[in-house]
Amino acid sequence: SVAHGDWAPGLAYTLDTRVPGGTADEHDVSAVGEADLAGLLSGLRAVPVRQAEALGVPRTAPRSLEALRRMAVHAAERLAAADEFDAARLLQLTPPGAAQLAAQPGTAVLTHHGLTGAHVLVGDDGRVRGVLDWTAAVVGDPAEDIAGLAVAVGSPAAVRAATLAGYGARPCLRGLWLARCDTVVRLTDRLEGRAEGRAEGSLPLLRTRLRRVWEPILLERVTDFAEDDPEP
């Protein structure tokens, strides 16, 4: 915003600069655009947590991937019955695997915490021109923003951006599986009438998001964690 004020008592306004391009739902992100996303993640990670909290940014605890996995398994069975999804794909994430991908202590950073394709502005050249709607920003699990990018631009691009930003395999894979489980649950809720269309997106958009996050990545095939592996 370049200016703001009160239009009338209780009615505020902002004057914004129009950014050319469209959303990540409309435009593909290029390799240079992935570097832009890496810069976003790096910049958020560089903000001192105490400074963010002093400005009033709330802190949230990381979600349980195992609890989300169990919800997604049940949802996937219903999607399979509706011929929307192969439920066997979720069996790749086992309970021990979810435990390995639990959030590690001391890794909280400033996060956007609401990344979707609609919030990532992409130019015709594939560069990222801006990120909208910071109202949900929190100090919390960095894997949530990696998950959001997987929904917005696909798992391969999200993991490449996170890797460029200095994140290791654990937060990348945690973000990937958060996104996969979330999209399965959200599509099921939408199909069964438990989610408002505007809040969760149209059925075609939810199906697109499901497809994006299930794009395969090499990292999940070659990674094995030791108990004492450090997390960047």
mmCIF file of N, CA and C in Angstrom, residues 71-146:
data_model
loop_
_atom_site.group_PDB
_atom_site.id
_atom_site.type_symbol
_atom_site.label_atom_id
_atom_site.label_comp_id
_atom_site.label_asym_id
_atom_site.label_seq_id
_atom_site.Cartn_x
_atom_site.Cartn_y
_atom_site.Cartn_z
ATOM 1 N N MET A 71 -6.430 -38.660 9.994
ATOM 2 C CA MET A 71 -7.604 -38.023 9.385
ATOM 3 C C MET A 71 -7.599 -38.211 7.872
ATOM 4 N N ALA A 72 -6.421 -38.041 7.280
ATOM 5 C CA ALA A 72 -6.318 -38.138 5.824
ATOM 6 C C ALA A 72 -6.566 -39.558 5.333
ATOM 7 N N VAL A 73 -6.133 -40.555 6.094
ATOM 8 C CA VAL A 73 -6.362 -41.950 5.699
ATOM 9 C C VAL A 73 -7.860 -42.230 5.605
ATOM 10 N N HIS A 74 -8.616 -41.790 6.607
ATOM 11 C CA HIS A 74 -10.070 -41.999 6.573
ATOM 12 C C HIS A 74 -10.702 -41.210 5.430
ATOM 13 N N ALA A 75 -10.233 -39.973 5.231
ATOM 14 C CA ALA A 75 -10.776 -39.159 4.138
ATOM 15 C C ALA A 75 -10.458 -39.786 2.786
ATOM 16 N N ALA A 76 -9.252 -40.332 2.650
ATOM 17 C CA ALA A 76 -8.836 -40.925 1.376
ATOM 18 C C ALA A 76 -9.700 -42.123 1.010
ATOM 19 N N GLU A 77 -10.124 -42.880 2.006
ATOM 20 C CA GLU A 77 -11.000 -44.022 1.724
ATOM 21 C C GLU A 77 -12.318 -43.554 1.110
ATOM 22 N N ARG A 78 -12.823 -42.418 1.601
ATOM 23 C CA ARG A 78 -14.077 -41.896 1.050
ATOM 24 C C ARG A 78 -13.850 -41.301 -0.335
ATOM 25 N N LEU A 79 -12.697 -40.668 -0.545
ATOM 26 C CA LEU A 79 -12.380 -40.170 -1.885
ATOM 27 C C LEU A 79 -12.239 -41.321 -2.873
ATOM 28 N N ALA A 80 -11.641 -42.412 -2.417
ATOM 29 C CA ALA A 80 -11.486 -43.577 -3.290
ATOM 30 C C ALA A 80 -12.847 -44.146 -3.676
ATOM 31 N N ALA A 81 -13.766 -44.175 -2.725
ATOM 32 C CA ALA A 81 -15.108 -44.681 -3.019
ATOM 33 C C ALA A 81 -15.823 -43.806 -4.040
ATOM 34 N N ALA A 82 -15.456 -42.511 -4.065
ATOM 35 C CA ALA A 82 -16.042 -41.582 -5.042
ATOM 36 C C ALA A 82 -15.220 -41.515 -6.321
ATOM 37 N N ASP A 83 -14.216 -42.381 -6.438
ATOM 38 C CA ASP A 83 -13.349 -42.429 -7.614
ATOM 39 C C ASP A 83 -12.599 -41.116 -7.826
ATOM 40 N N GLU A 84 -12.183 -40.495 -6.706
ATOM 41 C CA GLU A 84 -11.459 -39.224 -6.770
ATOM 42 C C GLU A 84 -9.970 -39.377 -6.464
ATOM 43 N N PHE A 85 -9.565 -40.502 -5.847
ATOM 44 C CA PHE A 85 -8.201 -40.597 -5.335
ATOM 45 C C PHE A 85 -7.869 -42.052 -5.064
ATOM 46 N N ASP A 86 -6.601 -42.396 -5.243
ATOM 47 C CA ASP A 86 -6.111 -43.731 -4.913
ATOM 48 C C ASP A 86 -5.639 -43.719 -3.461
ATOM 49 N N ALA A 87 -6.442 -44.280 -2.568
ATOM 50 C CA ALA A 87 -6.146 -44.222 -1.137
ATOM 51 C C ALA A 87 -4.826 -44.883 -0.784
ATOM 52 N N ALA A 88 -4.351 -45.812 -1.603
ATOM 53 C CA ALA A 88 -3.094 -46.504 -1.306
ATOM 54 C C ALA A 88 -1.904 -45.552 -1.307
ATOM 55 N N ARG A 89 -2.040 -44.411 -1.960
ATOM 56 C CA ARG A 89 -0.922 -43.472 -2.019
ATOM 57 C C ARG A 89 -0.555 -42.946 -0.633
ATOM 58 N N LEU A 90 -1.560 -42.839 0.243
ATOM 59 C CA LEU A 90 -1.280 -42.336 1.588
ATOM 60 C C LEU A 90 -0.543 -43.347 2.447
ATOM 61 N N LEU A 91 -0.522 -44.608 2.024
ATOM 62 C CA LEU A 91 0.194 -45.621 2.795
ATOM 63 C C LEU A 91 1.699 -45.412 2.743
ATOM 64 N N GLN A 92 2.158 -44.546 1.838
ATOM 65 C CA GLN A 92 3.586 -44.213 1.803
ATOM 66 C C GLN A 92 4.034 -43.560 3.105
ATOM 67 N N LEU A 93 3.117 -42.851 3.768
ATOM 68 C CA LEU A 93 3.438 -42.219 5.052
ATOM 69 C C LEU A 93 2.945 -43.125 6.167
ATOM 70 N N THR A 94 3.868 -43.823 6.802
ATOM 71 C CA THR A 94 3.539 -44.733 7.890
ATOM 72 C C THR A 94 3.584 -43.987 9.219
ATOM 73 N N PRO A 95 3.025 -44.561 10.294
ATOM 74 C CA PRO A 95 3.148 -43.912 11.599
ATOM 75 C C PRO A 95 4.602 -43.651 12.010
ATOM 76 N N PRO A 96 5.534 -44.617 11.823
ATOM 77 C CA PRO A 96 6.932 -44.295 12.136
ATOM 78 C C PRO A 96 7.478 -43.166 11.263
ATOM 79 N N GLY A 97 7.054 -43.135 9.991
ATOM 80 C CA GLY A 97 7.500 -42.059 9.115
ATOM 81 C C GLY A 97 6.991 -40.709 9.576
ATOM 82 N N ALA A 98 5.733 -40.656 10.005
ATOM 83 C CA ALA A 98 5.181 -39.404 10.520
ATOM 84 C C ALA A 98 5.911 -38.970 11.779
ATOM 85 N N ALA A 99 6.286 -39.938 12.618
ATOM 86 C CA ALA A 99 7.033 -39.608 13.834
ATOM 87 C C ALA A 99 8.403 -39.028 13.494
ATOM 88 N N GLN A 100 9.052 -39.578 12.465
ATOM 89 C CA GLN A 100 10.345 -39.042 12.045
ATOM 90 C C GLN A 100 10.235 -37.615 11.536
ATOM 91 N N LEU A 101 9.084 -37.279 10.989
ATOM 92 C CA LEU A 101 8.884 -35.949 10.418
ATOM 93 C C LEU A 101 8.201 -34.993 11.391
ATOM 94 N N ALA A 102 8.169 -35.350 12.674
ATOM 95 C CA ALA A 102 7.623 -34.428 13.672
ATOM 96 C C ALA A 102 8.475 -33.161 13.712
ATOM 97 N N ALA A 103 7.844 -32.038 14.010
ATOM 98 C CA ALA A 103 8.578 -30.775 14.106
ATOM 99 C C ALA A 103 9.618 -30.866 15.217
ATOM 100 N N GLN A 104 10.798 -30.341 14.953
ATOM 101 C CA GLN A 104 11.887 -30.398 15.916
ATOM 102 C C GLN A 104 11.881 -29.165 16.816
ATOM 103 N N PRO A 105 12.295 -29.308 18.073
ATOM 104 C CA PRO A 105 12.317 -28.156 18.985
ATOM 105 C C PRO A 105 13.268 -27.069 18.477
ATOM 106 N N GLY A 106 12.919 -25.837 18.764
ATOM 107 C CA GLY A 106 13.803 -24.723 18.457
ATOM 108 C C GLY A 106 13.876 -24.337 17.002
ATOM 109 N N THR A 107 12.896 -24.737 16.187
ATOM 110 C CA THR A 107 12.958 -24.444 14.750
ATOM 111 C C THR A 107 11.920 -23.422 14.302
ATOM 112 N N ALA A 108 11.178 -22.824 15.232
ATOM 113 C CA ALA A 108 10.130 -21.879 14.857
ATOM 114 C C ALA A 108 10.725 -20.642 14.185
ATOM 115 N N VAL A 109 10.048 -20.168 13.146
ATOM 116 C CA VAL A 109 10.456 -18.960 12.426
ATOM 117 C C VAL A 109 9.201 -18.141 12.117
ATOM 118 N N LEU A 110 9.399 -16.923 11.630
ATOM 119 C CA LEU A 110 8.277 -16.136 11.138
ATOM 120 C C LEU A 110 7.746 -16.791 9.865
ATOM 121 N N THR A 111 6.450 -17.007 9.797
ATOM 122 C CA THR A 111 5.844 -17.651 8.627
ATOM 123 C C THR A 111 4.646 -16.844 8.140
ATOM 124 N N HIS A 112 4.376 -16.935 6.844
ATOM 125 C CA HIS A 112 3.163 -16.345 6.270
ATOM 126 C C HIS A 112 1.939 -17.099 6.761
ATOM 127 N N HIS A 113 2.027 -18.426 6.758
ATOM 128 C CA HIS A 113 1.028 -19.332 7.342
ATOM 129 C C HIS A 113 -0.310 -19.307 6.623
ATOM 130 N N GLY A 114 -0.308 -18.847 5.379
ATOM 131 C CA GLY A 114 -1.549 -18.872 4.621
ATOM 132 C C GLY A 114 -1.295 -18.861 3.131
ATOM 133 N N LEU A 115 -0.173 -19.436 2.724
ATOM 134 C CA LEU A 115 0.195 -19.409 1.312
ATOM 135 C C LEU A 115 -0.720 -20.321 0.504
ATOM 136 N N THR A 116 -1.275 -19.770 -0.551
ATOM 137 C CA THR A 116 -2.021 -20.536 -1.548
ATOM 138 C C THR A 116 -1.692 -19.924 -2.899
ATOM 139 N N GLY A 117 -2.169 -20.550 -3.953
ATOM 140 C CA GLY A 117 -1.935 -19.990 -5.273
ATOM 141 C C GLY A 117 -2.499 -18.591 -5.417
ATOM 142 N N ALA A 118 -3.613 -18.306 -4.734
ATOM 143 C CA ALA A 118 -4.243 -16.989 -4.832
ATOM 144 C C ALA A 118 -3.421 -15.899 -4.162
ATOM 145 N N HIS A 119 -2.516 -16.269 -3.272
ATOM 146 C CA HIS A 119 -1.715 -15.284 -2.546
ATOM 147 C C HIS A 119 -0.345 -15.045 -3.165
ATOM 148 N N VAL A 120 0.052 -15.868 -4.113
ATOM 149 C CA VAL A 120 1.354 -15.717 -4.767
ATOM 150 C C VAL A 120 1.129 -15.092 -6.140
ATOM 151 N N LEU A 121 1.647 -13.878 -6.343
ATOM 152 C CA LEU A 121 1.486 -13.173 -7.614
ATOM 153 C C LEU A 121 2.660 -13.487 -8.528
ATOM 154 N N VAL A 122 2.353 -13.927 -9.732
ATOM 155 C CA VAL A 122 3.366 -14.374 -10.684
ATOM 156 C C VAL A 122 3.216 -13.577 -11.979
ATOM 157 N N GLY A 123 4.343 -13.070 -12.498
ATOM 158 C CA GLY A 123 4.319 -12.344 -13.752
ATOM 159 C C GLY A 123 4.266 -13.278 -14.946
ATOM 160 N N ASP A 124 4.071 -12.683 -16.120
ATOM 161 C CA ASP A 124 4.029 -13.484 -17.348
ATOM 162 C C ASP A 124 5.351 -14.190 -17.612
ATOM 163 N N ASP A 125 6.439 -13.667 -17.010
ATOM 164 C CA ASP A 125 7.760 -14.268 -17.187
ATOM 165 C C ASP A 125 8.054 -15.354 -16.165
ATOM 166 N N GLY A 126 7.091 -15.652 -15.286
ATOM 167 C CA GLY A 126 7.292 -16.691 -14.279
ATOM 168 C C GLY A 126 7.950 -16.216 -13.005
ATOM 169 N N ARG A 127 8.306 -14.918 -12.934
ATOM 170 C CA ARG A 127 8.873 -14.374 -11.699
ATOM 171 C C ARG A 127 7.770 -14.126 -10.676
ATOM 172 N N VAL A 128 8.117 -14.281 -9.404
ATOM 173 C CA VAL A 128 7.172 -13.983 -8.330
ATOM 174 C C VAL A 128 7.221 -12.485 -8.052
ATOM 175 N N ARG A 129 6.085 -11.821 -8.191
ATOM 176 C CA ARG A 129 6.018 -10.367 -8.073
ATOM 177 C C ARG A 129 5.531 -9.890 -6.718
ATOM 178 N N GLY A 130 4.964 -10.763 -5.937
ATOM 179 C CA GLY A 130 4.485 -10.359 -4.629
ATOM 180 C C GLY A 130 3.770 -11.490 -3.925
ATOM 181 N N VAL A 131 3.564 -11.317 -2.634
ATOM 182 C CA VAL A 131 2.820 -12.281 -1.815
ATOM 183 C C VAL A 131 1.784 -11.500 -1.015
ATOM 184 N N LEU A 132 0.536 -11.892 -1.143
ATOM 185 C CA LEU A 132 -0.576 -11.158 -0.547
ATOM 186 C C LEU A 132 -1.031 -11.758 0.777
ATOM 187 N N ASP A 133 -1.784 -10.943 1.526
ATOM 188 C CA ASP A 133 -2.553 -11.358 2.705
ATOM 189 C C ASP A 133 -1.677 -11.960 3.799
ATOM 190 N N TRP A 134 -1.108 -11.074 4.598
ATOM 191 C CA TRP A 134 -0.243 -11.488 5.702
ATOM 192 C C TRP A 134 -0.991 -11.514 7.035
ATOM 193 N N THR A 135 -2.309 -11.529 6.991
ATOM 194 C CA THR A 135 -3.083 -11.456 8.227
ATOM 195 C C THR A 135 -2.934 -12.697 9.099
ATOM 196 N N ALA A 136 -2.521 -13.820 8.513
ATOM 197 C CA ALA A 136 -2.390 -15.062 9.288
ATOM 198 C C ALA A 136 -0.953 -15.313 9.741
ATOM 199 N N ALA A 137 -0.052 -14.338 9.538
ATOM 200 C CA ALA A 137 1.363 -14.545 9.866
ATOM 201 C C ALA A 137 1.544 -14.910 11.338
ATOM 202 N N VAL A 138 2.397 -15.895 11.578
ATOM 203 C CA VAL A 138 2.686 -16.346 12.938
ATOM 204 C C VAL A 138 4.152 -16.738 13.040
ATOM 205 N N VAL A 139 4.622 -16.835 14.263
ATOM 206 C CA VAL A 139 5.886 -17.510 14.534
ATOM 207 C C VAL A 139 5.545 -18.979 14.752
ATOM 208 N N GLY A 140 6.091 -19.836 13.906
ATOM 209 C CA GLY A 140 5.711 -21.236 14.009
ATOM 210 C C GLY A 140 6.528 -22.139 13.118
ATOM 211 N N ASP A 141 5.920 -23.217 12.717
ATOM 212 C CA ASP A 141 6.564 -24.296 11.975
ATOM 213 C C ASP A 141 6.882 -23.849 10.542
ATOM 214 N N PRO A 142 8.156 -23.819 10.140
ATOM 215 C CA PRO A 142 8.476 -23.415 8.765
ATOM 216 C C PRO A 142 7.917 -24.367 7.717
ATOM 217 N N ALA A 143 7.646 -25.605 8.102
ATOM 218 C CA ALA A 143 7.080 -26.565 7.150
ATOM 219 C C ALA A 143 5.701 -26.143 6.666
ATOM 220 N N GLU A 144 5.005 -25.297 7.434
ATOM 221 C CA GLU A 144 3.680 -24.838 6.995
ATOM 222 C C GLU A 144 3.781 -23.992 5.727
ATOM 223 N N ASP A 145 4.814 -23.150 5.635
ATOM 224 C CA ASP A 145 4.979 -22.353 4.417
ATOM 225 C C ASP A 145 5.460 -23.207 3.251
ATOM 226 N N ILE A 146 6.265 -24.221 3.532
ATOM 227 C CA ILE A 146 6.666 -25.156 2.473
ATOM 228 C C ILE A 146 5.435 -25.900 1.964
#
